[in-house]
Short mmCIF file of C-alpha atoms and ligand atoms in Angstrom, two decimals:
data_model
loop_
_atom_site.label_atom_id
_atom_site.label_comp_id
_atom_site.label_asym_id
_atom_site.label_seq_id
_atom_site.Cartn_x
_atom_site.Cartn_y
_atom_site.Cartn_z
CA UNK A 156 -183.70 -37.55 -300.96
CA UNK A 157 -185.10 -38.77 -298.07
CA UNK A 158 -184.82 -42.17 -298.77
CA UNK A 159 -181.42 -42.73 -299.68
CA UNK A 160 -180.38 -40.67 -297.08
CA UNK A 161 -182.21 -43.16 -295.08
CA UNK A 162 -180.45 -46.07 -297.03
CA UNK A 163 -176.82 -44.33 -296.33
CA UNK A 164 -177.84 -44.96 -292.74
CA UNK A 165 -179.06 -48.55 -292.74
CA UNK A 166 -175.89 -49.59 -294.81
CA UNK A 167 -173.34 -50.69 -291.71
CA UNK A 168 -170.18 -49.66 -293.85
CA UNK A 169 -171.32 -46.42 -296.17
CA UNK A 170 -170.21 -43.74 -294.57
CA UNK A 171 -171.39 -39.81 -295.20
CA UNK A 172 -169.53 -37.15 -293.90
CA UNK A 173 -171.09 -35.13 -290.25
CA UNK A 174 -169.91 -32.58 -289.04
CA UNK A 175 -167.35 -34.13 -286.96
CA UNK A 176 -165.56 -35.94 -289.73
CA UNK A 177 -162.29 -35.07 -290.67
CA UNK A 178 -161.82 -32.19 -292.88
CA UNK A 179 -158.11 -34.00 -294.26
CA UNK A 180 -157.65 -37.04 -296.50
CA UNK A 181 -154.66 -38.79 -297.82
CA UNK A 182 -157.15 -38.82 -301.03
CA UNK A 183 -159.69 -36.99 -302.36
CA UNK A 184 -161.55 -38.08 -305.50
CA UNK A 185 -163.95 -35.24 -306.96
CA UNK A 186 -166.96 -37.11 -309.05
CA UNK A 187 -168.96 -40.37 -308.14
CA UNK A 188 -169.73 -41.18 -311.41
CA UNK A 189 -167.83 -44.39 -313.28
CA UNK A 190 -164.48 -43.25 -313.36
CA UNK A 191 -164.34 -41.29 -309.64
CA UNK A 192 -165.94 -45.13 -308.58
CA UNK A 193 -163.53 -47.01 -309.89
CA UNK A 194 -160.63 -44.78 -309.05
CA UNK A 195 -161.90 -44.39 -305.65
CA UNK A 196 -162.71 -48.00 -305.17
CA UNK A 197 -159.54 -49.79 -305.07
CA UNK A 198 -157.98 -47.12 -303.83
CA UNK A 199 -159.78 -46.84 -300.30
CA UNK A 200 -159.47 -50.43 -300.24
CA UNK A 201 -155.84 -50.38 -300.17
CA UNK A 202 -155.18 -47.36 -298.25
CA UNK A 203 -158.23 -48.32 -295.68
CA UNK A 204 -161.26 -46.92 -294.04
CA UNK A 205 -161.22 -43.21 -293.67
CA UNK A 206 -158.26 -42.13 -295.99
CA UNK A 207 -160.08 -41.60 -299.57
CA UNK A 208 -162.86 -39.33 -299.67
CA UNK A 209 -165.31 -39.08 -302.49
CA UNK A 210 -167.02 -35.42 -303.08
CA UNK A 211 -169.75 -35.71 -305.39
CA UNK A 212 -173.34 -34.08 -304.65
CA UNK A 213 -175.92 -36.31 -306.74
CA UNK A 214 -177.78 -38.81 -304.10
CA UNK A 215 -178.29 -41.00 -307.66
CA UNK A 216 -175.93 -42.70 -310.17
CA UNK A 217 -176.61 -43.40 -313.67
CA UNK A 218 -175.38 -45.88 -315.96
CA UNK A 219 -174.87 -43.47 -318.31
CA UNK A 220 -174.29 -45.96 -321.54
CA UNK A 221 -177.65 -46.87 -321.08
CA UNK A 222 -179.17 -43.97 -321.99
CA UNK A 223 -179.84 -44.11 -325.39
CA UNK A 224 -181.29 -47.83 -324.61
CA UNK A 225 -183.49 -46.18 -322.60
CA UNK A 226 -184.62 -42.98 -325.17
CA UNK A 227 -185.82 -46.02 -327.30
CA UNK A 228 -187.89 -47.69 -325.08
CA UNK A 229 -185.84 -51.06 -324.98
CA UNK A 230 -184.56 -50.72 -321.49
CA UNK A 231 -186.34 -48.69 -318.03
CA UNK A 232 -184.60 -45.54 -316.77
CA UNK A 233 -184.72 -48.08 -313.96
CA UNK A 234 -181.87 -49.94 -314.97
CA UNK A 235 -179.80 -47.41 -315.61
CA UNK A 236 -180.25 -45.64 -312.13
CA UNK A 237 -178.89 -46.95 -308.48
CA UNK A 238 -179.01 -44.39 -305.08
CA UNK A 239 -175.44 -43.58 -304.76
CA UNK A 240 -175.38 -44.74 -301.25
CA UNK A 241 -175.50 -48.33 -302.80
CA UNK A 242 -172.29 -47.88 -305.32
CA UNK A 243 -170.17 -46.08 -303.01
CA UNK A 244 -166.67 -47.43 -301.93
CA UNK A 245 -168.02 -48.85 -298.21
CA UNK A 246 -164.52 -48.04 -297.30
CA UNK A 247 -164.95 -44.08 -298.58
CA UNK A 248 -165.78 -41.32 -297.06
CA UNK A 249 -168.87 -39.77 -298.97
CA UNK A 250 -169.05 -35.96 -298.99
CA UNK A 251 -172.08 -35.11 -300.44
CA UNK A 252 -171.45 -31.75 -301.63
CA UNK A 253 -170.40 -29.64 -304.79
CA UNK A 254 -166.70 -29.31 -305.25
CA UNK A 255 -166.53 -25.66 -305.99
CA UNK A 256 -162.78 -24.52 -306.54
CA UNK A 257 -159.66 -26.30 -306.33
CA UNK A 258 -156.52 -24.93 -304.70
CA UNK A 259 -154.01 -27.31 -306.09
CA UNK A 260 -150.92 -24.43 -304.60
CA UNK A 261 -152.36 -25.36 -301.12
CA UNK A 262 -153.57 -29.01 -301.63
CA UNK A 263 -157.35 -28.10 -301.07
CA UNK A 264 -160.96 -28.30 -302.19
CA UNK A 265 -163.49 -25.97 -301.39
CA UNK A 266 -167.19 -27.31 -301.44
CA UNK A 267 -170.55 -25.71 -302.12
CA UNK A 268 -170.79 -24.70 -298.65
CA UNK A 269 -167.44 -22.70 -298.19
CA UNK A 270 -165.79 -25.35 -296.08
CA UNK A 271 -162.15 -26.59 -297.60
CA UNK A 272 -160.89 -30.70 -297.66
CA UNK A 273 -157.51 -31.14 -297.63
CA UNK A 274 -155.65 -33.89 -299.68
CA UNK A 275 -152.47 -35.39 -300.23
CA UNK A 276 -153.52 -36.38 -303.64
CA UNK A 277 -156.10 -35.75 -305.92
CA UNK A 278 -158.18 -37.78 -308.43
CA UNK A 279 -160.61 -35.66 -310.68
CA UNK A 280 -163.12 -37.32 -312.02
CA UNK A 281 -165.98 -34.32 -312.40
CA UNK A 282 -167.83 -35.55 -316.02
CA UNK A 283 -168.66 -32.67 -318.30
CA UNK A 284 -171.71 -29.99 -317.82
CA UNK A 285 -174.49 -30.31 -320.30
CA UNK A 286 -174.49 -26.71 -322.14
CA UNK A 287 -178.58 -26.96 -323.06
CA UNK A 288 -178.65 -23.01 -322.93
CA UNK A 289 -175.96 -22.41 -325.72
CA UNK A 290 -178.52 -23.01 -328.37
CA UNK A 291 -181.66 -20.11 -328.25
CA UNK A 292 -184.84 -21.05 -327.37
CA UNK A 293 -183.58 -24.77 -326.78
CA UNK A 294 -184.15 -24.77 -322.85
CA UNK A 295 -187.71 -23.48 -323.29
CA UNK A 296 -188.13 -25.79 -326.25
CA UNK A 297 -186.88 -29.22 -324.57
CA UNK A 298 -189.08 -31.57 -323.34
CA UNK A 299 -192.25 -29.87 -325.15
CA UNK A 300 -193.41 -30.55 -328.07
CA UNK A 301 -191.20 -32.97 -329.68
CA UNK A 302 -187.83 -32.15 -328.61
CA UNK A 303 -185.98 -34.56 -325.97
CA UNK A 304 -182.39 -35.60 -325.41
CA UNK A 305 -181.10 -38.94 -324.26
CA UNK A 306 -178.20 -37.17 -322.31
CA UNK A 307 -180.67 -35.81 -319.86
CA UNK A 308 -181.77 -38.48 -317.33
CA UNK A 309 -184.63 -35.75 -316.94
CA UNK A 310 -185.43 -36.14 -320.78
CA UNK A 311 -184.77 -38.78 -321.93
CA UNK A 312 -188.21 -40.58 -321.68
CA UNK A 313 -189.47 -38.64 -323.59
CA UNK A 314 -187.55 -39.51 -326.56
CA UNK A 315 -189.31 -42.70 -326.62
CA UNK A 316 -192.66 -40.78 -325.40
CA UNK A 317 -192.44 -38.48 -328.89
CA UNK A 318 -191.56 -41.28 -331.01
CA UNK A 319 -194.38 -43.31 -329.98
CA UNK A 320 -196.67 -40.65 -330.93
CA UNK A 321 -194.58 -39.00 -334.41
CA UNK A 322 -196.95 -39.26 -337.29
CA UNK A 323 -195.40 -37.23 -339.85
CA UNK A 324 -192.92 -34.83 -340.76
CA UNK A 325 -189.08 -34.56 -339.99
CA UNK A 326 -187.02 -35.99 -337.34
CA UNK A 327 -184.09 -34.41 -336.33
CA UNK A 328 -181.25 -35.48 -334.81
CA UNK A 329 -178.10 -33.21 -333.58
CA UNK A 330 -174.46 -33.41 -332.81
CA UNK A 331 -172.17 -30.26 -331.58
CA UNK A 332 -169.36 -28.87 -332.49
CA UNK A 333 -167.90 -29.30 -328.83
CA UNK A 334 -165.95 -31.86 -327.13
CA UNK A 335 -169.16 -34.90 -325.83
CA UNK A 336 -169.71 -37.60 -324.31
CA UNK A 337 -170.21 -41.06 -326.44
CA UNK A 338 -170.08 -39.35 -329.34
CA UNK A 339 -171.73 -42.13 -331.54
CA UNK A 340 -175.02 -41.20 -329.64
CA UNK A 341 -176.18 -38.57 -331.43
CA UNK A 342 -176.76 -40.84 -334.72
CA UNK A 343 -177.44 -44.33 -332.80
CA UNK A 344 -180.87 -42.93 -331.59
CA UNK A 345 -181.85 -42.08 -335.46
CA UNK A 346 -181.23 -45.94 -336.20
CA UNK A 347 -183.48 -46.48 -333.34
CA UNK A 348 -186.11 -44.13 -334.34
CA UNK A 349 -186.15 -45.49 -337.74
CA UNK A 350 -186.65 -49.11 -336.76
CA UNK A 351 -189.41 -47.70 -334.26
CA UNK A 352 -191.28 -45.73 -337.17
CA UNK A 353 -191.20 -48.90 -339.57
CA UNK A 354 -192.72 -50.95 -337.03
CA UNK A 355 -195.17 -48.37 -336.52
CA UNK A 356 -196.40 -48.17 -340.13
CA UNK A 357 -195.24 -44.32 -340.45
CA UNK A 358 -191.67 -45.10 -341.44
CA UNK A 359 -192.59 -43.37 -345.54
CA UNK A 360 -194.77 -40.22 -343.50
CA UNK A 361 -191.32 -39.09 -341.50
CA UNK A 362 -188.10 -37.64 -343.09
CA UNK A 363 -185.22 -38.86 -340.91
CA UNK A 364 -182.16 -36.48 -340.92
CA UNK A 365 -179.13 -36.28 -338.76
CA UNK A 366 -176.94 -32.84 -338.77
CA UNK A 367 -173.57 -33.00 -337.46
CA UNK A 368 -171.59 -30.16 -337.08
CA UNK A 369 -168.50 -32.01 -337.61
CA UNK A 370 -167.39 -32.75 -341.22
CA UNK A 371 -167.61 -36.69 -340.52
CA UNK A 372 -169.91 -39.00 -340.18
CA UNK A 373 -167.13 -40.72 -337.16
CA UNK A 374 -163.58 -40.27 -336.49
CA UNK A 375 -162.17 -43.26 -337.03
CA UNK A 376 -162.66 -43.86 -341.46
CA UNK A 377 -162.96 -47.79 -340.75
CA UNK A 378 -166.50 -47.15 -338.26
CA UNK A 379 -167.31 -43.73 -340.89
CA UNK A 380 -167.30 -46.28 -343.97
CA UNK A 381 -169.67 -48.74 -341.96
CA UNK A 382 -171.82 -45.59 -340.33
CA UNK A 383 -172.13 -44.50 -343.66
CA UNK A 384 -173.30 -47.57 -345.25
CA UNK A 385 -175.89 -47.88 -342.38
CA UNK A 386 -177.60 -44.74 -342.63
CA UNK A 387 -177.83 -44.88 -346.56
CA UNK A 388 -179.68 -48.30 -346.12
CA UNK A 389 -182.08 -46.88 -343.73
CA UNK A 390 -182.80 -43.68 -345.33
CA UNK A 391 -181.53 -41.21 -342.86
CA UNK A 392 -179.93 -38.00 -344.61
CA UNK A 393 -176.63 -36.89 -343.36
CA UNK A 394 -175.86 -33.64 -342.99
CA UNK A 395 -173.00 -32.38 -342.48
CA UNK A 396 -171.33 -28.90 -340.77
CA UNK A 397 -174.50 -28.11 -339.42
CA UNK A 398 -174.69 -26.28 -335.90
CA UNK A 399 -177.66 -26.39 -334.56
CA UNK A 400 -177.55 -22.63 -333.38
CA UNK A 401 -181.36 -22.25 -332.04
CA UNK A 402 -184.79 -23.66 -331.65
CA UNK A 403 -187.88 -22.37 -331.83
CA UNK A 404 -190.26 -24.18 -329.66
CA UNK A 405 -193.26 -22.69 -330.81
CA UNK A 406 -192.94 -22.29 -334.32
CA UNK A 407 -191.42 -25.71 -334.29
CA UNK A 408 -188.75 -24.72 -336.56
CA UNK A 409 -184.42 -25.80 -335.73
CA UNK A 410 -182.03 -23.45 -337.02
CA UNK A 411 -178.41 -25.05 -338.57
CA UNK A 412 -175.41 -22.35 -339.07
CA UNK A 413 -172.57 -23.73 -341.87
CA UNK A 414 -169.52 -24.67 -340.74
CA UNK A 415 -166.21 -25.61 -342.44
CA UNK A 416 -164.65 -23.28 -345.23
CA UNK A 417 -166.85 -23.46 -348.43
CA UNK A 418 -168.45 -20.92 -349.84
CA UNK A 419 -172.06 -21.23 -347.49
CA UNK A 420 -169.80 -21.04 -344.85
CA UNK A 421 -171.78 -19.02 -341.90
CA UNK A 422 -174.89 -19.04 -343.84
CA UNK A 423 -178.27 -20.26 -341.51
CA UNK A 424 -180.84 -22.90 -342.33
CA UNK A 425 -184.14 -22.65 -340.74
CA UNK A 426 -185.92 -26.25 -340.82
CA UNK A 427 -189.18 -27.28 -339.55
CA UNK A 428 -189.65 -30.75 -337.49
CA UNK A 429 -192.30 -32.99 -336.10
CA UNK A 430 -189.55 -34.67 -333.30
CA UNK A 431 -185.77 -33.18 -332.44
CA UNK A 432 -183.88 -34.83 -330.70
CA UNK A 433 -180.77 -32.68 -329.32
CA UNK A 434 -177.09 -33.91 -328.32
CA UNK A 435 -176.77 -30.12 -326.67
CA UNK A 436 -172.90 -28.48 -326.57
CA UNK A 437 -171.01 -29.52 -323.38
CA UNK A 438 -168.48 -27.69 -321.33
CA UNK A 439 -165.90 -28.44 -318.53
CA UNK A 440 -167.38 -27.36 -314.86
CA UNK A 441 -166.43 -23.90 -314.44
CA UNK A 442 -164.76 -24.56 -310.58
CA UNK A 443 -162.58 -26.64 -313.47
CA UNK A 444 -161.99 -24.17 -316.05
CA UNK A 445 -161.40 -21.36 -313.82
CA UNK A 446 -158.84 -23.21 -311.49
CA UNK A 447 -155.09 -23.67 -311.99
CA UNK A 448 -155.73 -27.24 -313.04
CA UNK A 449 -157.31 -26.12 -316.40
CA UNK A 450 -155.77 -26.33 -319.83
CA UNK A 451 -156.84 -23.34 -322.37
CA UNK A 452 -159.90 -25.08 -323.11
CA UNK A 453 -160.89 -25.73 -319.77
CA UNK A 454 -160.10 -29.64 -319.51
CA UNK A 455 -157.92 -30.77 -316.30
CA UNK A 456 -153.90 -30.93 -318.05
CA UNK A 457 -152.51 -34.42 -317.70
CA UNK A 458 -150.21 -36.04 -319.36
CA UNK A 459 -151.39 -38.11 -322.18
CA UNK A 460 -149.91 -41.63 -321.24
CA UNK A 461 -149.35 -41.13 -317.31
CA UNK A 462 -152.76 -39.32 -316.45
CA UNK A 463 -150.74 -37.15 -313.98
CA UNK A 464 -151.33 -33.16 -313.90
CA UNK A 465 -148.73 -31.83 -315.80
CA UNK A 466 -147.69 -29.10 -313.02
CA UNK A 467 -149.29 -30.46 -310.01
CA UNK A 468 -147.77 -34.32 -309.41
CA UNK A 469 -150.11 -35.18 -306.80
CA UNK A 470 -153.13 -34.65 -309.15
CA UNK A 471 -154.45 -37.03 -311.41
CA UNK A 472 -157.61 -37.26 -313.91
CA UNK A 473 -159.95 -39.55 -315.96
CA UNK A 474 -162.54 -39.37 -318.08
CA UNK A 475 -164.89 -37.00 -319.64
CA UNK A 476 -163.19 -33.84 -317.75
CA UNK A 477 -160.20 -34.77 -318.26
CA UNK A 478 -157.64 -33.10 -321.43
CA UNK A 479 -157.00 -36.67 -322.91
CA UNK A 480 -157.36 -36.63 -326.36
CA UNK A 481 -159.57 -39.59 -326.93
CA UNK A 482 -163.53 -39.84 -327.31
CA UNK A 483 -165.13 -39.55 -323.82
CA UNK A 484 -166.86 -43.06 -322.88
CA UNK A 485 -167.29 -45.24 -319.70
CA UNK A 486 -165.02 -47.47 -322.20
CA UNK A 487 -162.26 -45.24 -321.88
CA UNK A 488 -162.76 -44.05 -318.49
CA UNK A 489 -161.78 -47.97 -317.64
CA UNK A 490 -158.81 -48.67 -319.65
CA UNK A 491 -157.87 -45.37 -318.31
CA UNK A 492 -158.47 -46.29 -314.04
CA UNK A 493 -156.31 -48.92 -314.64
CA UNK A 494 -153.37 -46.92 -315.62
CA UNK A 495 -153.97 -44.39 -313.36
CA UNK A 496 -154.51 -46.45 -310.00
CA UNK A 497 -151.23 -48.32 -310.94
CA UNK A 498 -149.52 -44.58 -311.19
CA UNK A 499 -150.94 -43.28 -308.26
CA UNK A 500 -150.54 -46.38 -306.10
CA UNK A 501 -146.80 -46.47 -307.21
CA UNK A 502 -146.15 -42.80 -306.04
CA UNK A 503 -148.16 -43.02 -303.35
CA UNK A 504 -146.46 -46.43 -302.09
CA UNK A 505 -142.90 -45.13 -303.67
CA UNK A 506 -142.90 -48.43 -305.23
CA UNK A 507 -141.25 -47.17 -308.01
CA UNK A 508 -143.33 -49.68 -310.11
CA UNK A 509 -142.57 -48.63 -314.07
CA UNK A 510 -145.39 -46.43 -315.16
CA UNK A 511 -148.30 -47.35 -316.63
CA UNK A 512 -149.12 -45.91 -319.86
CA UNK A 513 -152.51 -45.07 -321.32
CA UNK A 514 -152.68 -45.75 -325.21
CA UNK A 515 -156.01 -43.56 -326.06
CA UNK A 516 -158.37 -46.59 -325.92
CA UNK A 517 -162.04 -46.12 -326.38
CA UNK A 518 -165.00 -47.80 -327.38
CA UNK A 519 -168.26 -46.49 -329.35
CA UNK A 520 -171.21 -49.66 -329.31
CA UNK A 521 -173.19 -48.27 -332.59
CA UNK A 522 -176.32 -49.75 -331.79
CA UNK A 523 -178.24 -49.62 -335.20
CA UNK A 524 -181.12 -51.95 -334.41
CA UNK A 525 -182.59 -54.13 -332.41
CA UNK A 526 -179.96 -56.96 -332.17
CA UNK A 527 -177.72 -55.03 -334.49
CA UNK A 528 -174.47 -53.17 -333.38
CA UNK A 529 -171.29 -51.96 -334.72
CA UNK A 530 -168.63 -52.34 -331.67
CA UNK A 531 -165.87 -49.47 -332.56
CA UNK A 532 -163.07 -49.99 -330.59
CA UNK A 533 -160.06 -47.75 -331.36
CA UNK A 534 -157.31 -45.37 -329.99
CA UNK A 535 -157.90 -41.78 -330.17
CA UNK A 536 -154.27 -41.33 -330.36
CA UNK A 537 -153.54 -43.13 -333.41
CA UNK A 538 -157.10 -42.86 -334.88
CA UNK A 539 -156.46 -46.55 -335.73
CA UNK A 540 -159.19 -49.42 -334.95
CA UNK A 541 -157.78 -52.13 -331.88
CA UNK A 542 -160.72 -54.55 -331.62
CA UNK A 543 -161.46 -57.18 -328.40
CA UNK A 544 -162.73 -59.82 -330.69
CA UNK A 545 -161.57 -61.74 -334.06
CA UNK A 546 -164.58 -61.09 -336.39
CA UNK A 547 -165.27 -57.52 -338.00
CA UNK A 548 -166.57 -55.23 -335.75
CA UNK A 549 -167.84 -52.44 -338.24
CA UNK A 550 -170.07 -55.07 -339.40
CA UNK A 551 -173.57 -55.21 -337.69
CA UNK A 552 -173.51 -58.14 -335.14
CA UNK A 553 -176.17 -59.86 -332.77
CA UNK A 554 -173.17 -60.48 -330.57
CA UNK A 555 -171.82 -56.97 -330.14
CA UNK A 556 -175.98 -55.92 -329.65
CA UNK A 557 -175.67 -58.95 -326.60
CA UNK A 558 -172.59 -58.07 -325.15
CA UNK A 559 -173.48 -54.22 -324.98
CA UNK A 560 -177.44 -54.76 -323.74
CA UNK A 561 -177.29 -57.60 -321.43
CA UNK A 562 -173.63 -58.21 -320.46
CA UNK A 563 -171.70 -55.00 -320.54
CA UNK A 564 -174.40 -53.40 -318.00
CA UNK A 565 -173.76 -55.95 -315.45
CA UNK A 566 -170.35 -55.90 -315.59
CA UNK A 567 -170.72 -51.70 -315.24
CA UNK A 568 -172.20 -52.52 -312.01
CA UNK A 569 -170.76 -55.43 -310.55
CA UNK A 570 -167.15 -55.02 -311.44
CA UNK A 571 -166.28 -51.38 -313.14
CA UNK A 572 -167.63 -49.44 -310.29
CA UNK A 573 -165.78 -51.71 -307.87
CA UNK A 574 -162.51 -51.04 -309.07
CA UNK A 575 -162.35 -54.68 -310.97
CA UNK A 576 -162.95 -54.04 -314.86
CA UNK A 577 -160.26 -51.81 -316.44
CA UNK A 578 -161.19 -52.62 -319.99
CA UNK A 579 -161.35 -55.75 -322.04
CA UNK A 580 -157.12 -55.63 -322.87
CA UNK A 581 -156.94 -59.22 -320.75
CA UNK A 582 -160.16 -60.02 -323.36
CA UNK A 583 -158.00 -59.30 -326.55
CA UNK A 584 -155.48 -61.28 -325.59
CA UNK A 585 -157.29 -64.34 -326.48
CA UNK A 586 -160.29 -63.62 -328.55
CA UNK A 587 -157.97 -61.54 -330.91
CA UNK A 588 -154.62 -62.57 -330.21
CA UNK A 589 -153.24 -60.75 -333.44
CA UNK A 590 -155.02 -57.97 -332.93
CA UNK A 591 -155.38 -58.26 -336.93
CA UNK A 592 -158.82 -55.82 -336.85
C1 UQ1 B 115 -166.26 -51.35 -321.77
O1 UQ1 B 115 -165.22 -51.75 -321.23
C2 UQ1 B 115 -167.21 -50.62 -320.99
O2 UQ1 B 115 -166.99 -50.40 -319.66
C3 UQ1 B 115 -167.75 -51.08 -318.73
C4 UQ1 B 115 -168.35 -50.13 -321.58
O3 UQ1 B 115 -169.23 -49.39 -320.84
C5 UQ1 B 115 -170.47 -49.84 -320.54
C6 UQ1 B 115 -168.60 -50.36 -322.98
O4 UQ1 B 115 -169.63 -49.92 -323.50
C7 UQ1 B 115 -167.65 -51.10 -323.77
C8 UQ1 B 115 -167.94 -51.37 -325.20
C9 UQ1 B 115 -166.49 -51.58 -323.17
C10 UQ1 B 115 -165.47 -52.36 -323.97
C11 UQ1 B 115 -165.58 -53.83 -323.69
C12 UQ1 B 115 -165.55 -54.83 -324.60
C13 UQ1 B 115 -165.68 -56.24 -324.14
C14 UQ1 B 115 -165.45 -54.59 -326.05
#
């Protein structure tokens, strides 16, 4: 803390909120992960030094797509982590507290500390909260033992860790029935963890199984058909409406509940493992769900195509807290800045610019292997497939495994978080100019 407190204060053009900075801001952007970044970005750019604050309380930012790299020992947590003093906007204001309610009636956030920031306009950009504790037993049972997570920067070494010392027995790996994050996560570290266990020699000792609680293996039937294929060929069992419902560290056993509407609908399935790995239920922030902003399920209510609040005009949102009904991905969350920063800017500059509209696009990298990756690319609004390149992309390609390892992490840095990368439409354009795929 210390440190990159120290670093805020070296860099000439960072700025952190003291006590004497202003308390008002033409805009306020809650969450400095990739999508408050970007927002916030080219925003305080164009409407200059001191008029966009950013109120977000972590002094670190992860690369969060590089997680399950990182679970399976091809890439250091390293990588994946920067001191948020070095990826903040130089020309925003960094508030380095909790947001804790909103007051969209009176144009205000109130932080951790009881103090209130008043806007003109607001971006929210607040991610989703990891719900570890809505399965029994799992937050006593993770990180011991054989159960990790790759969405936990705080777990997910030891993914790799337990894999490198599994012998025997089952794996497990776990999806949720709520809304997530990079939802092809859950099953990409099982590819991994196969591959890892063959070159181990104890690939024929472990039983590999993934249980989803959704009744697919993906959303999109092009990407299930390939997913499909994929796991058959490398032995992992797929099972399906199975909730993980509670874990018993101890007794090392994982407990599944039946969802859907057949007959063992309800009924429980205790099942021992070796190694769990858990993609745990996740829930809006409750200073989300509980404010005026909130739809019934808790996510901020914008409009599908404009990313403007539905009741309150001078609010906007992106990404994983957002109500946009599309799979939650740093993918996304930059095909959707781009339409939102040309909104915004427009009202904000009464341009009167024709809107921008968002189309639902996201984008899953499948990693199977090492050097292996199926790239879905698809809206979440048709459910239909709208692929960057010419070739295939359910089919397993060395390219897509480059372009997601080595290049796509660069760009993250170098150009999403600074407001430059809104998505790879500009891309399609030439590498797929029929967008036949
Ligand atoms: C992407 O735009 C993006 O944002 C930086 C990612 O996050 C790291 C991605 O993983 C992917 C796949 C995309 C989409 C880009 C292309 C070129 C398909």
């Amino acid at each position: 803390m210390f440190a990159s407190r120290s670093a805020v204060l070296r860099r000439p053009c960072a700025r952190l909120m003291s006590s004497a900075a202003p308390s008002s801001y033409k805009l306020v952007v809650i969450g400095g992960g990739a999508g408050g970044l970007a927002v916030a970005s080219t925003l305080s750019e164009r409407l200059g030094r001191g008029a966009v604050a950013v109120v977000e309380p972590s002094d670190v930012h992860y690369q969060q797509p590089l997680f399950t790299f990182v679970g399976a020992g091809l890439k250091p947590l390293a990588d994946a982590r920067r001191p948020m003093a070095d990826v903040m906007p130089p020309d925003a204001t960094w508030v380095r507290s909790a947001a804790a309610a909103v007051d969209p009636a009176a144009n205000a956030v109130t932080l951790a500390d009881g103090s209130r920031l008043a806007y003109d306009y607001l971006v929210v950009a607040a991610g989703i909260q990891l719900d570890f504790g809505a399965v029994r037993g799992l937050p006593e049972a993770l990180g011991k033992n054989g159960v990790a997570s790759n969405y936990s920067p705080a777990h997910v070494q030891q993914t790799f860790e337990f894999l490198q010392r599994l012998r025997h027995g089952n794996a497990l790996f776990t999806m949720p029935a709520t809304p997530i994050k990079c939802a092809g996560a859950p099953q990409k570290i099982a590819y991994l963890a196969e591959e890892l266990l063959r070159e181990r020699g104890v690939r024929d000792a472990v039983d590999i199984r993934y249980y989803s609680a959704l009744g697919k293996i993906f959303g999109v039937d092009k990407y299930a058909a390939a997913m499909s294929r994929v796991a058959e060929s490398r032995g992992v069992g797929v099972n399906l409406f199975q909730d993980l419902v509670a874990v018993d560290g101890p007794a090392n056993t994982a407990t599944f509940k039946q969802l859907g509407s057949g007959p063992d609908a309800g009924r429980t399935t205790t099942v021992s493992y070796e190694f769990l790995h858990v993609t745990p239920p996740m829930k809006p922030f409750d200073f989300l769900s509980s404010s005026p902003l909130a739809n019934a399920a808790g996510f901020v209510d914008v409009h599908p195509h404009s990313l403007q609040h539905v009741r309150f005009p001078n609010v906007y949102s992106l990404g994983d807290c957002s109500s946009l009904p599309t799979s939650k991905t740093a993918a996304a969350a930059a095909a959707q800045s781009r339409v939102l920063k040309h909104n915004l800017l427009s009202q904000i500059e009464g341009s009167g610019a024709p809107a921008a509209e968002y189309d639902g696009y996201t984008s899953c990298p499948l990693v199977t292997a090492k050097h292996k990756l199926v790239l879905a690319e698809f809206s979440g609004y048709s459910g239909k497939p709208h692929e960057t390149f010419f070739f295939n992309q359910a089919n397993e390609h060395a390219f897509s495994y480059w372009l997601t390892a080595d290049v796509l992490p660069e760009v993250y840095w170098k150009s999403m978080l600074k407001g430059t990368w809104c998505g790879p439409a500009t891309i399609r354009k030439f590498a797929n100019p029929t967008s036949s795929n």
